[in-house]
GROMACS .gro file of C-alpha atoms in nm:
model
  276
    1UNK     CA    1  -1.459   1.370  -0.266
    2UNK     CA    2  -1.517   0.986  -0.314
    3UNK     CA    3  -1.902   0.961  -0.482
    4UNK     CA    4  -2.004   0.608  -0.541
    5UNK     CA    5  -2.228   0.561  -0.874
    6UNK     CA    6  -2.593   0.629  -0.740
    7UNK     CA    7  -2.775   0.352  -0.660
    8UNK     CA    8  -3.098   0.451  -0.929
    9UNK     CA    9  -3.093   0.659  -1.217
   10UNK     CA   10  -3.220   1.029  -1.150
   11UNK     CA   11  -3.206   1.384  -1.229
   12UNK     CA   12  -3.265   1.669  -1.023
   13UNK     CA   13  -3.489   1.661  -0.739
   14UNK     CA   14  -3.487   1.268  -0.778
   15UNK     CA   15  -3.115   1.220  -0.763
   16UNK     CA   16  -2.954   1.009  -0.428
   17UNK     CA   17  -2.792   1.203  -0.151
   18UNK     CA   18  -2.433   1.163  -0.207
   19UNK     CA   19  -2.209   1.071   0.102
   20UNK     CA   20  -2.083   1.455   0.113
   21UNK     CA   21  -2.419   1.579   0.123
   22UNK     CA   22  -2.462   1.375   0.398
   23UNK     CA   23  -2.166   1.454   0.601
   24UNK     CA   24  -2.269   1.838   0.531
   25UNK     CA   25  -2.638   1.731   0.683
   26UNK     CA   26  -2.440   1.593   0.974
   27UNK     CA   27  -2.206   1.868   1.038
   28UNK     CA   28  -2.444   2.139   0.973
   29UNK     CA   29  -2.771   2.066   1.114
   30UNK     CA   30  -2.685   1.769   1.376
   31UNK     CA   31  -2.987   1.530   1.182
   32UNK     CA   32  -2.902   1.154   1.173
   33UNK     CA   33  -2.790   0.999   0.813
   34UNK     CA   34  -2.845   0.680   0.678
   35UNK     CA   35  -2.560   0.434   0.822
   36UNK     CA   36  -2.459   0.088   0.774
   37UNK     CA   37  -2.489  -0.147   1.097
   38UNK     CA   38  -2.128  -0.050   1.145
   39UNK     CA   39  -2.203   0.289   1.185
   40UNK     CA   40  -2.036   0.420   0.866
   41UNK     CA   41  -2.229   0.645   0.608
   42UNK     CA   42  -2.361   0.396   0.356
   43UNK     CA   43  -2.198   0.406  -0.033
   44UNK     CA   44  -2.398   0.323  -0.299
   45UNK     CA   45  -2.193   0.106  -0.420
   46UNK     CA   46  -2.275  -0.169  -0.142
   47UNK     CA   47  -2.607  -0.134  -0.319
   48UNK     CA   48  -2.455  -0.355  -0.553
   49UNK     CA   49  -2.403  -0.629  -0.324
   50UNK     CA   50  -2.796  -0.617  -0.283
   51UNK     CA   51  -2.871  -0.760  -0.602
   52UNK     CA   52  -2.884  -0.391  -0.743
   53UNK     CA   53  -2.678  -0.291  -1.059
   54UNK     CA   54  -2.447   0.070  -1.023
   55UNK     CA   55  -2.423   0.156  -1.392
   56UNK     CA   56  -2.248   0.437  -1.436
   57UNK     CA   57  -2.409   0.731  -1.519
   58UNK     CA   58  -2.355   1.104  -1.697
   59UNK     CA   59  -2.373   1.294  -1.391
   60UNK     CA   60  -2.157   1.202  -1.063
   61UNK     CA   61  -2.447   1.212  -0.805
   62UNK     CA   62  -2.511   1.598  -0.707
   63UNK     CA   63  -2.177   1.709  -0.882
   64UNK     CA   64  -1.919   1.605  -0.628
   65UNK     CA   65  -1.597   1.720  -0.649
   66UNK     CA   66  -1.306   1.461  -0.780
   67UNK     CA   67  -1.128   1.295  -0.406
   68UNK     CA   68  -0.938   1.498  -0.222
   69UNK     CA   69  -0.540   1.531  -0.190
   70UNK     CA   70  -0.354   1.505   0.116
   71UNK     CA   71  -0.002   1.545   0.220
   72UNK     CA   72   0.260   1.245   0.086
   73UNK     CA   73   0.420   1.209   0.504
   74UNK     CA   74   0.781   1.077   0.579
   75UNK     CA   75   0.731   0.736   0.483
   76UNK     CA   76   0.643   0.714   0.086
   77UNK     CA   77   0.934   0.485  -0.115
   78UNK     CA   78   0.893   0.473  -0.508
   79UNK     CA   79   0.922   0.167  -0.681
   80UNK     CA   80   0.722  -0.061  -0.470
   81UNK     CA   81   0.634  -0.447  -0.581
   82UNK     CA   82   0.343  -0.498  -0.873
   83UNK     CA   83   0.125  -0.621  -0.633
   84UNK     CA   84  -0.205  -0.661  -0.443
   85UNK     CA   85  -0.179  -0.860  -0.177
   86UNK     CA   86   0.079  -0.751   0.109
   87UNK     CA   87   0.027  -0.979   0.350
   88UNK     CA   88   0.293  -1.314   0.401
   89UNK     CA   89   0.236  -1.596   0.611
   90UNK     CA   90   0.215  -1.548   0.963
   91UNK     CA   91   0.178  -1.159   0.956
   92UNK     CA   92   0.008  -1.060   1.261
   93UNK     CA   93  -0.295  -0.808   1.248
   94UNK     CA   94  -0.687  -0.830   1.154
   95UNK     CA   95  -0.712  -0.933   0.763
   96UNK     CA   96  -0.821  -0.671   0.563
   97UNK     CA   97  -0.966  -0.625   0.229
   98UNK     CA   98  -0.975  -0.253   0.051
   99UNK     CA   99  -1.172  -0.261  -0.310
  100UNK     CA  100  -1.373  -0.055  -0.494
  101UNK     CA  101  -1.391   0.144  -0.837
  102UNK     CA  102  -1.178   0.450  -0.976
  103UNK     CA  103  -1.401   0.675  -1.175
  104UNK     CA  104  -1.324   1.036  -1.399
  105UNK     CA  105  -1.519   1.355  -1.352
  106UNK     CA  106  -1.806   1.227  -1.570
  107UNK     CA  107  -1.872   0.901  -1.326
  108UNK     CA  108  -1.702   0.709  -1.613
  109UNK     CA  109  -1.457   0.412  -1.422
  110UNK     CA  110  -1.102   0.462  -1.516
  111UNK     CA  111  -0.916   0.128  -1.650
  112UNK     CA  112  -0.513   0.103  -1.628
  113UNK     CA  113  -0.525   0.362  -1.290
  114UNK     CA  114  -0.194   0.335  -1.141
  115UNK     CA  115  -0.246   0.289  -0.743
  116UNK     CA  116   0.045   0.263  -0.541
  117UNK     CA  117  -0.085   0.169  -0.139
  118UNK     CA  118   0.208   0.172   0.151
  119UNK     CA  119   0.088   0.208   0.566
  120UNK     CA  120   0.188   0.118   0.853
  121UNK     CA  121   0.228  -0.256   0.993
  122UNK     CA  122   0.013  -0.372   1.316
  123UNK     CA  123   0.300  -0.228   1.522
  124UNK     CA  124   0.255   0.081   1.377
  125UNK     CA  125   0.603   0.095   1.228
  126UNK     CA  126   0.703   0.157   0.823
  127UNK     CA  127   0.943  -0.088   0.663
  128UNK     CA  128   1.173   0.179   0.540
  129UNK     CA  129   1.418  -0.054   0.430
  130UNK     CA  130   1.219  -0.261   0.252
  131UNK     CA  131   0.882  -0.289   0.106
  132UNK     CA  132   0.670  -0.465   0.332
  133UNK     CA  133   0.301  -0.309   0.314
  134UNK     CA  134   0.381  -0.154   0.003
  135UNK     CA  135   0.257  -0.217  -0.338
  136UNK     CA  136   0.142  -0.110  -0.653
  137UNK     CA  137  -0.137  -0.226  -0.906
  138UNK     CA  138  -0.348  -0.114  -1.159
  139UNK     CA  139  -0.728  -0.067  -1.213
  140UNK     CA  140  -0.883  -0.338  -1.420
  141UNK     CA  141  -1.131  -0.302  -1.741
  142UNK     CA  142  -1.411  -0.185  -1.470
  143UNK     CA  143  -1.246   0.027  -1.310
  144UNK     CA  144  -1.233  -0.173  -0.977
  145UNK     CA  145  -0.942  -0.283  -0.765
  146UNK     CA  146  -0.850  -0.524  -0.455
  147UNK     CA  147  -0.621  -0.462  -0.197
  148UNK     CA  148  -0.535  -0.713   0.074
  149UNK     CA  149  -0.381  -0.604   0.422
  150UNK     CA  150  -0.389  -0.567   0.769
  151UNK     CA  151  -0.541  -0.339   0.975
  152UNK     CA  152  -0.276  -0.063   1.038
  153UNK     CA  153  -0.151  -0.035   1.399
  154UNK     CA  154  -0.170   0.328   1.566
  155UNK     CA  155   0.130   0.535   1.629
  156UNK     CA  156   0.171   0.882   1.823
  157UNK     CA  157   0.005   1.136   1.624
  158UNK     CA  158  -0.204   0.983   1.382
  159UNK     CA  159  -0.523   0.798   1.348
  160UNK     CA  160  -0.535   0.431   1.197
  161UNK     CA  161  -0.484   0.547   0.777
  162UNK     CA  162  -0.368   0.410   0.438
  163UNK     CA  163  -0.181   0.611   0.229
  164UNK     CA  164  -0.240   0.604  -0.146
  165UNK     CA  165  -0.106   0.759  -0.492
  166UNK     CA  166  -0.341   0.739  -0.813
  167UNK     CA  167  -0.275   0.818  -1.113
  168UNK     CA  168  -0.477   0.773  -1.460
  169UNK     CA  169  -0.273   0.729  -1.786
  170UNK     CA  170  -0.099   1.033  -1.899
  171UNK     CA  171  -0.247   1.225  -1.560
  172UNK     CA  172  -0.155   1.412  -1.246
  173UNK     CA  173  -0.080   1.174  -0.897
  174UNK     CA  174  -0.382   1.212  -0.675
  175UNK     CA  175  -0.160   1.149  -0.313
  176UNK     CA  176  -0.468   1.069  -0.012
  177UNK     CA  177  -0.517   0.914   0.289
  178UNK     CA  178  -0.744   0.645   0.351
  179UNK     CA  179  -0.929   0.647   0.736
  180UNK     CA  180  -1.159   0.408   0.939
  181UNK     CA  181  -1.499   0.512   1.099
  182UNK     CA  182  -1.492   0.511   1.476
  183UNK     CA  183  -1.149   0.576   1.542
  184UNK     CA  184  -1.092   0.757   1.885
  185UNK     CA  185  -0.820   0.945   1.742
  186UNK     CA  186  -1.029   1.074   1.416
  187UNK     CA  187  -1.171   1.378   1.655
  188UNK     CA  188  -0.803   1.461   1.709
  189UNK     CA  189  -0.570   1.342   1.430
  190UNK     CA  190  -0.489   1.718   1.239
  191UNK     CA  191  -0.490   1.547   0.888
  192UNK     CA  192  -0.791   1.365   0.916
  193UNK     CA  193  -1.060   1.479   0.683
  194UNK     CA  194  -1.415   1.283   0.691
  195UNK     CA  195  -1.397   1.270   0.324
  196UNK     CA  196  -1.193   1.013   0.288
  197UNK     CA  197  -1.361   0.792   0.551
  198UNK     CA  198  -1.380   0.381   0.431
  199UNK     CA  199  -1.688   0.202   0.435
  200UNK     CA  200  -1.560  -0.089   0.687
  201UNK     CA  201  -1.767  -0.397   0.789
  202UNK     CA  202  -1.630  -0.673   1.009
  203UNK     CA  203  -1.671  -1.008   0.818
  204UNK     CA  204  -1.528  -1.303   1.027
  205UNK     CA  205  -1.240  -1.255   1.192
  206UNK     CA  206  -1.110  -0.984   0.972
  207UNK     CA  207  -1.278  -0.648   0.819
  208UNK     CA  208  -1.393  -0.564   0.462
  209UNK     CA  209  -1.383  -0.169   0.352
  210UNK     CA  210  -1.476   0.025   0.018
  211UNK     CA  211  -1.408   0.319  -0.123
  212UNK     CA  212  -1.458   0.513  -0.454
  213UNK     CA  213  -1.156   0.695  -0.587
  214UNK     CA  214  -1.318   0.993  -0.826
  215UNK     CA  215  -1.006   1.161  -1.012
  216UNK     CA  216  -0.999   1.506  -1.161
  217UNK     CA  217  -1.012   1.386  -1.525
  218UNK     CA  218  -1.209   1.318  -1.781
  219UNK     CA  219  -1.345   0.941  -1.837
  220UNK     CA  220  -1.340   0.728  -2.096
  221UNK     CA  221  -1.136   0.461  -2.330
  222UNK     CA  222  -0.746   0.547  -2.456
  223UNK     CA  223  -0.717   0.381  -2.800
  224UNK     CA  224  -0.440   0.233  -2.802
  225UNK     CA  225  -0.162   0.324  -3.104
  226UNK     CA  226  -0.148   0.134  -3.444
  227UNK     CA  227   0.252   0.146  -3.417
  228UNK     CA  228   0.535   0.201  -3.190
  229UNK     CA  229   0.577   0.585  -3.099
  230UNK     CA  230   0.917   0.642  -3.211
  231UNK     CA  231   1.071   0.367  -3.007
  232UNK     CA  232   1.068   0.004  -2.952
  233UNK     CA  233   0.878   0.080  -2.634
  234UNK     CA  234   0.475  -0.077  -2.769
  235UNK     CA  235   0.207  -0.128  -2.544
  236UNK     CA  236   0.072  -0.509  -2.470
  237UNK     CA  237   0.402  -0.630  -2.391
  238UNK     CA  238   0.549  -0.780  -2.061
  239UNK     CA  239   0.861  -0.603  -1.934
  240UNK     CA  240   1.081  -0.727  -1.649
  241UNK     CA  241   1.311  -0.503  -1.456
  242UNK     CA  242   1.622  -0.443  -1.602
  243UNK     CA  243   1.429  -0.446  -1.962
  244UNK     CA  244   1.562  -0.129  -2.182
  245UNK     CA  245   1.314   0.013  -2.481
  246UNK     CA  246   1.342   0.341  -2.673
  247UNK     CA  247   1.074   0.581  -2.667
  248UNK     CA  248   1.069   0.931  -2.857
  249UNK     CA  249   1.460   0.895  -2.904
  250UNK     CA  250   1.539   0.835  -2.533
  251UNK     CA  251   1.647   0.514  -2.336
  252UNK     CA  252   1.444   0.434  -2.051
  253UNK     CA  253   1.511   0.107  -1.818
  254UNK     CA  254   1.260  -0.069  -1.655
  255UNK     CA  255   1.239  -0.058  -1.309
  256UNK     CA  256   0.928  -0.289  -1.228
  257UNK     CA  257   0.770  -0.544  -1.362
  258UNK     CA  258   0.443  -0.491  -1.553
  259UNK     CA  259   0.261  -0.507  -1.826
  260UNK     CA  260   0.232  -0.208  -2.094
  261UNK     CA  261  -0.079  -0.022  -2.172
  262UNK     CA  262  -0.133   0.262  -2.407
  263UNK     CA  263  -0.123   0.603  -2.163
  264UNK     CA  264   0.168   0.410  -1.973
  265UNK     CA  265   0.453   0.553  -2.218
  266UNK     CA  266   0.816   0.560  -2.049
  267UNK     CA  267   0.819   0.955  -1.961
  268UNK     CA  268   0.468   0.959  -1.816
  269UNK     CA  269   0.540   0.664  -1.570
  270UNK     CA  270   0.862   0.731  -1.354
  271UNK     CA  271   0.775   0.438  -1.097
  272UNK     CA  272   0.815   0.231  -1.383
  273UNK     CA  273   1.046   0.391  -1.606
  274UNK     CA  274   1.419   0.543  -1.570
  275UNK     CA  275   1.531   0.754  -1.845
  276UNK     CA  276   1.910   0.607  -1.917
   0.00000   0.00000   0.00000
């Protein structure tokens, strides 16, 4: 499930409705919940954007459960481009932007989150031979993270979707789908799952969306190590593909450009690391 931090503090009784309490309220008893003008079930964090601070908090609303997984499909490729922004000049489609926060179990956000986005272009085909709308980045000292894309054209089968994998430092890949309120083919799309709805507003000619990744670990700050571990492989350094460091007695080659970060050893990182 994708729970936003709530938009007050609270306990109990007091605490906000999270959006899967919501969607159970919908489902179960047929009442109207509280939407955005777009129709989408409202996040708390867009409370933020109201002048209203979302500090995290010990609790994760009502105890939602950490975002659900869903199957990788045909189309994944490893070792996409460090990179946020997939759309060139004069790539047809409607401008979007995807952002939001990563947060552990605990509603703590998750720095250094590996997320690795790849969908469809506004065609609805997958670049298969190369890497356009694909691309990887990581979560920044908030927690938060910016995509930029198109809208994803339909193909048979499917609803409009954005694949994603997550993964903290040292941690399991989450593999979801991303989907878009008021799509026609939600109601018959077999993989869809209401869960992982986007918050989606139109904003000029293009769209804006949010959503809250919450994976099944625990929160908090990695301190980084005092020395290398074993290896000339150290953490705070730039490393260009093709780069070779030493980790724990092995060779590993670098296989995409990044930046190093304690969690992000050679064996725990395959997209960026080959072991020679």
């Amino acid at each position: 499930m994708t729970p936003s931090a709530p938009d007050e503090p609270g306990t109990g009784a007091d605490r906000p409705i999270s959006r899967k309490n919501l969607l159970r309220a919908a489902v179960a008893a047929g009442a109207a919940v509280p939407l955005l003008a777009t129709g989408t079930v409202a996040l708390a964090r867009d409370a933020g954007t109201q002048g209203r601070d979302l500090t995290p908090t010990p609790f994760c609303d009502d105890g939602d459960d950490p975002t659900i997984p869903q199957m990788e499909g045909p189309y994944f490729k490893p070792n996409s481009p460090l990179r946020s922004n997939l759309v060139t000049p004069g790539t047809p489609g409607t401008p979007l932007t995807v952002s939001g926060y990563v947060f552990g179990r605990d509603c703590v956000p998750l720095s250094g989150v590996l997320l690795d986005f790849w969908q469809a272009d506004n065609a609805g085909a997958y670049d298969n031979a190369g890497y356009t709308f694909r691309g990887h980045q990581f979560t920044d000292a908030s927690g938060a993270f910016s995509l930029r894309t198109i809208v994803p054209g339909l193909y048979p089968g499917r609803t409009r979707h954005i694949h994603v994998k997550a993964q903290a430092p040292g941690e399991p890949v989450l593999t979801t789908q991303l989907y878009f309120p008021g799509e026609p083919r939600n109601n018959t799309d077999t993989i869809y799952d209401p869960a992982l709805l986007m918050n989606v507003r139109n904003v000029g000619g293009g769209k804006e969306a949010t959503f809250d990744f919450v994976l099944d670990v625990e929160g908090g700050p990695t301190d980084p190590p005092t020395d290398p571990p074993g290896g000339s492989w150290a953490p705070g350094r730039s490393y260009a593909a093709g780069d070779r460091a030493t980790y724990g007695g092995a060779g590993y080659r670098c296989l995409q450009a990044h930046t190093s970060m304690a969690g992000w050893e050679p064996p725990n990182v395959p997209a960026l690391w080959r072991r020679e």
